[in-house]
Short mmCIF file of C-alpha atoms in Angstrom, two decimals:
data_model
loop_
_atom_site.label_atom_id
_atom_site.label_comp_id
_atom_site.label_asym_id
_atom_site.label_seq_id
_atom_site.Cartn_x
_atom_site.Cartn_y
_atom_site.Cartn_z
CA ASN A 198 88.37 -90.93 -135.58
CA ALA A 199 89.51 -93.58 -138.07
CA GLY A 200 88.81 -96.75 -136.01
CA VAL A 201 89.16 -99.80 -138.27
CA THR A 202 90.14 -99.05 -141.87
CA GLN A 203 89.92 -101.58 -144.69
CA THR A 204 91.12 -101.41 -148.27
CA PRO A 205 90.10 -101.92 -151.00
CA LYS A 206 86.37 -101.24 -150.76
CA PHE A 207 85.55 -103.13 -153.96
CA ARG A 208 87.54 -105.61 -156.00
CA ILE A 209 86.89 -108.03 -158.84
CA LEU A 210 89.25 -110.98 -159.09
CA LYS A 211 89.62 -113.68 -161.68
CA ILE A 212 89.61 -117.32 -160.62
CA GLY A 213 93.09 -118.34 -159.53
CA GLN A 214 94.33 -114.83 -158.81
CA SER A 215 95.60 -113.82 -155.39
CA MET A 216 95.15 -110.63 -153.42
CA THR A 217 95.51 -109.11 -149.99
CA LEU A 218 92.83 -107.25 -148.08
CA GLN A 219 94.42 -104.63 -145.88
CA CYS A 220 93.21 -103.77 -142.39
CA THR A 221 94.55 -101.31 -139.87
CA GLN A 222 93.20 -100.02 -136.56
CA ASP A 223 94.23 -97.04 -134.49
CA MET A 224 92.59 -97.97 -131.19
CA ASN A 225 95.57 -99.96 -129.86
CA HIS A 226 93.39 -103.07 -129.64
CA ASN A 227 95.22 -106.33 -129.15
CA TYR A 228 92.50 -108.48 -130.69
CA MET A 229 91.69 -108.40 -134.38
CA TYR A 230 89.36 -110.47 -136.53
CA TRP A 231 88.41 -111.18 -140.10
CA TYR A 232 84.80 -112.09 -140.88
CA ARG A 233 82.99 -112.84 -144.09
CA GLN A 234 79.32 -112.11 -144.56
CA ASP A 235 77.17 -113.96 -147.08
CA PRO A 236 73.46 -113.25 -147.68
CA GLY A 237 71.29 -114.93 -145.05
CA MET A 238 74.32 -116.51 -143.37
CA GLY A 239 75.41 -113.91 -140.86
CA LEU A 240 79.04 -113.27 -140.02
CA LYS A 241 81.50 -116.15 -140.11
CA LEU A 242 84.90 -115.85 -138.45
CA ILE A 243 87.79 -116.58 -140.81
CA TYR A 244 90.87 -115.84 -138.69
CA TYR A 245 91.61 -113.94 -135.53
CA SER A 246 94.63 -112.64 -133.67
CA VAL A 247 95.15 -111.97 -129.98
CA GLY A 248 98.29 -109.93 -130.48
CA ALA A 249 101.24 -109.27 -132.74
CA GLY A 250 102.76 -112.53 -133.93
CA ILE A 251 99.79 -114.67 -132.81
CA THR A 252 97.04 -115.81 -135.16
CA ASP A 253 94.50 -118.62 -135.14
CA LYS A 254 91.85 -120.13 -137.35
CA GLY A 255 88.17 -119.34 -137.03
CA GLU A 256 85.20 -121.20 -138.47
CA VAL A 257 85.99 -120.86 -142.20
CA PRO A 258 89.79 -120.48 -142.70
CA ASN A 259 90.25 -122.56 -145.86
CA GLY A 260 91.62 -120.56 -148.78
CA TYR A 261 92.86 -117.69 -146.61
CA ASN A 262 95.99 -116.71 -144.74
CA VAL A 263 96.78 -113.96 -142.27
CA SER A 264 99.73 -112.38 -140.56
CA ARG A 265 100.06 -109.97 -137.64
CA SER A 266 103.44 -108.29 -137.53
CA THR A 267 102.21 -105.18 -135.70
CA THR A 268 99.40 -104.32 -133.30
CA GLU A 269 97.80 -102.05 -135.90
CA ASP A 270 97.77 -104.22 -139.03
CA PHE A 271 96.06 -107.51 -139.83
CA PRO A 272 96.07 -108.28 -143.58
CA LEU A 273 94.03 -111.14 -145.06
CA ARG A 274 95.54 -113.00 -148.00
CA LEU A 275 93.42 -114.85 -150.54
CA GLU A 276 95.39 -117.45 -152.46
CA LEU A 277 94.05 -118.94 -155.70
CA ALA A 278 90.71 -117.13 -155.59
CA ALA A 279 87.58 -119.24 -156.12
CA PRO A 280 83.96 -118.18 -156.82
CA SER A 281 83.05 -119.43 -153.32
CA GLN A 282 85.13 -116.58 -151.93
CA THR A 283 82.80 -114.00 -153.42
CA SER A 284 81.60 -112.26 -150.29
CA VAL A 285 81.78 -109.17 -148.13
CA TYR A 286 84.76 -109.16 -145.80
CA PHE A 287 84.88 -107.28 -142.52
CA CYS A 288 87.90 -106.62 -140.40
CA ALA A 289 87.26 -105.92 -136.72
CA SER A 290 89.10 -105.26 -133.51
CA SER A 291 88.45 -105.34 -129.77
CA VAL A 292 90.08 -104.89 -126.42
CA GLY A 293 89.79 -108.64 -125.90
CA THR A 294 88.10 -109.10 -122.56
CA ALA A 295 85.13 -111.44 -122.36
CA GLY A 296 81.96 -109.97 -123.79
CA ASN A 297 83.82 -106.97 -125.13
CA THR A 298 82.61 -104.70 -127.89
CA ILE A 299 83.92 -105.54 -131.34
CA TYR A 300 84.43 -102.62 -133.71
CA PHE A 301 84.04 -103.28 -137.40
CA GLY A 302 85.49 -101.71 -140.51
CA GLU A 303 83.35 -100.59 -143.43
CA GLY A 304 83.77 -103.82 -145.37
CA SER A 305 85.42 -104.99 -148.59
CA TRP A 306 83.21 -106.29 -151.40
CA LEU A 307 85.00 -109.04 -153.33
CA THR A 308 83.73 -110.73 -156.48
CA VAL A 309 85.56 -113.70 -158.01
CA VAL A 310 84.68 -114.36 -161.65
CA GLN B 59 71.40 -126.95 -135.51
CA LYS B 60 72.92 -123.49 -135.69
CA GLU B 61 74.27 -122.11 -132.44
CA VAL B 62 72.29 -118.88 -132.93
CA GLU B 63 69.06 -118.75 -134.91
CA GLN B 64 67.61 -115.52 -136.24
CA ASP B 65 64.79 -115.06 -138.73
CA PRO B 66 66.28 -113.13 -141.69
CA GLY B 67 62.93 -111.50 -142.52
CA PRO B 68 62.64 -109.18 -144.31
CA LEU B 69 60.41 -107.16 -142.02
CA SER B 70 58.53 -104.11 -143.33
CA VAL B 71 56.61 -101.83 -140.94
CA PRO B 72 55.01 -98.38 -141.16
CA GLU B 73 56.65 -95.45 -139.44
CA GLY B 74 55.73 -95.28 -135.77
CA ALA B 75 55.18 -99.03 -135.39
CA ILE B 76 56.91 -101.21 -132.83
CA VAL B 77 59.56 -103.47 -134.34
CA SER B 78 60.12 -106.79 -132.60
CA LEU B 79 63.23 -108.84 -133.35
CA ASN B 80 64.40 -112.02 -131.70
CA CYS B 81 67.03 -114.74 -131.62
CA THR B 82 67.22 -118.15 -130.05
CA TYR B 83 70.39 -119.94 -129.08
CA SER B 84 71.52 -123.37 -128.00
CA ASN B 85 74.62 -122.71 -125.88
CA SER B 86 73.55 -122.27 -122.25
CA ALA B 87 77.01 -120.84 -121.45
CA PHE B 88 76.28 -117.60 -123.32
CA GLN B 89 76.22 -114.71 -120.86
CA TYR B 90 76.84 -111.60 -122.98
CA PHE B 91 74.20 -110.62 -125.50
CA MET B 92 74.46 -107.88 -128.08
CA TRP B 93 72.53 -106.34 -130.91
CA TYR B 94 74.41 -104.85 -133.82
CA ARG B 95 72.87 -102.56 -136.43
CA GLN B 96 74.18 -102.64 -139.98
CA TYR B 97 73.21 -100.08 -142.57
CA SER B 98 73.44 -100.98 -146.23
CA ARG B 99 77.04 -101.19 -147.45
CA LYS B 100 78.40 -100.45 -143.98
CA GLY B 101 79.98 -102.42 -141.16
CA PRO B 102 77.96 -103.54 -138.11
CA GLU B 103 77.91 -101.18 -135.14
CA LEU B 104 77.01 -102.04 -131.57
CA LEU B 105 73.48 -100.96 -130.64
CA MET B 106 72.68 -102.69 -127.34
CA TYR B 107 74.65 -104.78 -124.86
CA THR B 108 73.22 -106.93 -122.05
CA TYR B 109 74.87 -109.16 -119.52
CA SER B 110 72.96 -112.24 -118.35
CA SER B 111 69.17 -112.05 -118.03
CA GLY B 112 66.86 -109.08 -117.81
CA ASN B 113 65.92 -105.96 -119.70
CA LYS B 114 67.88 -102.97 -120.82
CA GLU B 115 66.42 -99.80 -122.24
CA ASP B 116 68.13 -97.08 -124.25
CA GLY B 117 65.85 -94.45 -125.69
CA ARG B 118 63.51 -96.13 -128.16
CA PHE B 119 65.36 -99.44 -127.92
CA THR B 120 64.75 -102.23 -125.39
CA ALA B 121 66.75 -105.44 -125.22
CA GLN B 122 65.43 -108.45 -123.33
CA VAL B 123 67.19 -111.67 -122.40
CA ASP B 124 65.41 -114.79 -121.17
CA LYS B 125 68.13 -117.30 -120.40
CA SER B 126 65.68 -119.95 -119.20
CA SER B 127 64.17 -120.03 -122.70
CA LYS B 128 67.45 -119.22 -124.50
CA TYR B 129 65.68 -116.34 -126.21
CA ILE B 130 66.63 -112.71 -126.70
CA SER B 131 64.63 -109.84 -128.13
CA LEU B 132 65.08 -106.31 -129.38
CA PHE B 133 62.17 -103.89 -129.49
CA ILE B 134 62.22 -100.60 -131.36
CA ARG B 135 59.45 -98.19 -130.35
CA ASP B 136 58.17 -95.37 -132.54
CA SER B 137 60.19 -96.71 -135.46
CA GLN B 138 61.65 -94.21 -137.92
CA PRO B 139 62.78 -94.60 -141.54
CA SER B 140 66.32 -94.11 -140.24
CA ASP B 141 65.91 -97.41 -138.35
CA SER B 142 65.85 -99.26 -141.67
CA ALA B 143 68.83 -101.59 -141.44
CA THR B 144 69.86 -105.16 -140.78
CA TYR B 145 69.91 -106.09 -137.10
CA LEU B 146 72.24 -108.86 -135.98
CA CYS B 147 72.17 -110.54 -132.61
CA ALA B 148 75.47 -111.72 -131.18
CA MET B 149 76.49 -113.50 -128.02
CA THR B 150 79.46 -114.97 -126.18
CA THR B 151 80.46 -116.70 -122.97
CA VAL B 152 82.28 -115.26 -119.96
CA ASN B 153 85.47 -117.00 -121.05
CA ASP B 154 85.46 -115.95 -124.67
CA TYR B 155 86.04 -112.84 -126.71
CA LYS B 156 84.77 -114.20 -130.01
CA LEU B 157 81.14 -113.61 -130.87
CA SER B 158 78.56 -115.99 -132.33
CA PHE B 159 76.26 -114.11 -134.68
CA GLY B 160 72.74 -114.65 -135.91
CA ALA B 161 72.03 -114.35 -139.63
CA GLY B 162 70.57 -110.85 -139.24
CA THR B 163 67.03 -109.51 -139.81
CA THR B 164 66.52 -106.84 -142.46
CA VAL B 165 64.04 -104.18 -141.36
CA THR B 166 62.43 -101.51 -143.54
CA VAL B 167 60.43 -98.71 -141.92
CA ARG B 168 58.08 -97.13 -144.45
CA ALA B 169 57.47 -93.38 -144.23
#
């Protein structure tokens, strides 16, 4: 069972470069999320989507963009990478009802130098 | 003040000990409470799920919620080295699907 799949697993970017983190899920979940995790800071919500064509900002959206053209895919775009974006990024999905279980991908480790 | 407070530890215990983890929160509207376990270099996975107040037991794991004190706990009995991980508390309201997470507590169980 694939669940939530993220690519790449590891990436080093130079300051000012751009890249896209890919995320796909095969559970037919309407709701998808992007989180970043920094040491001692827990998980912070970057963007989320409640269905194809609908996205919204989370707690820390600056420097990122998302799109949701299909139910399965929810890519995260980093424009003009900055050292502050060095982090671990997790894509997740859920059915979407209140209190529902959120399923996470394996994570993408990004370093901006 | 953070919405969810969790001591990041780290916590180191000998095998067989009871591990006690806890979180406090400020939003009295939270009704769903979860504990996620995260192994090194992996994504979080749901461990325990509780609605409103009370206790829930699943094998060696017990989750407790005290809404009057805005305090939740996770107990791990007879801890094993395989329990070594980061444990994150998470919570949400009845009208929301987004979770508020604690910072996570890193636990090491020594063989």
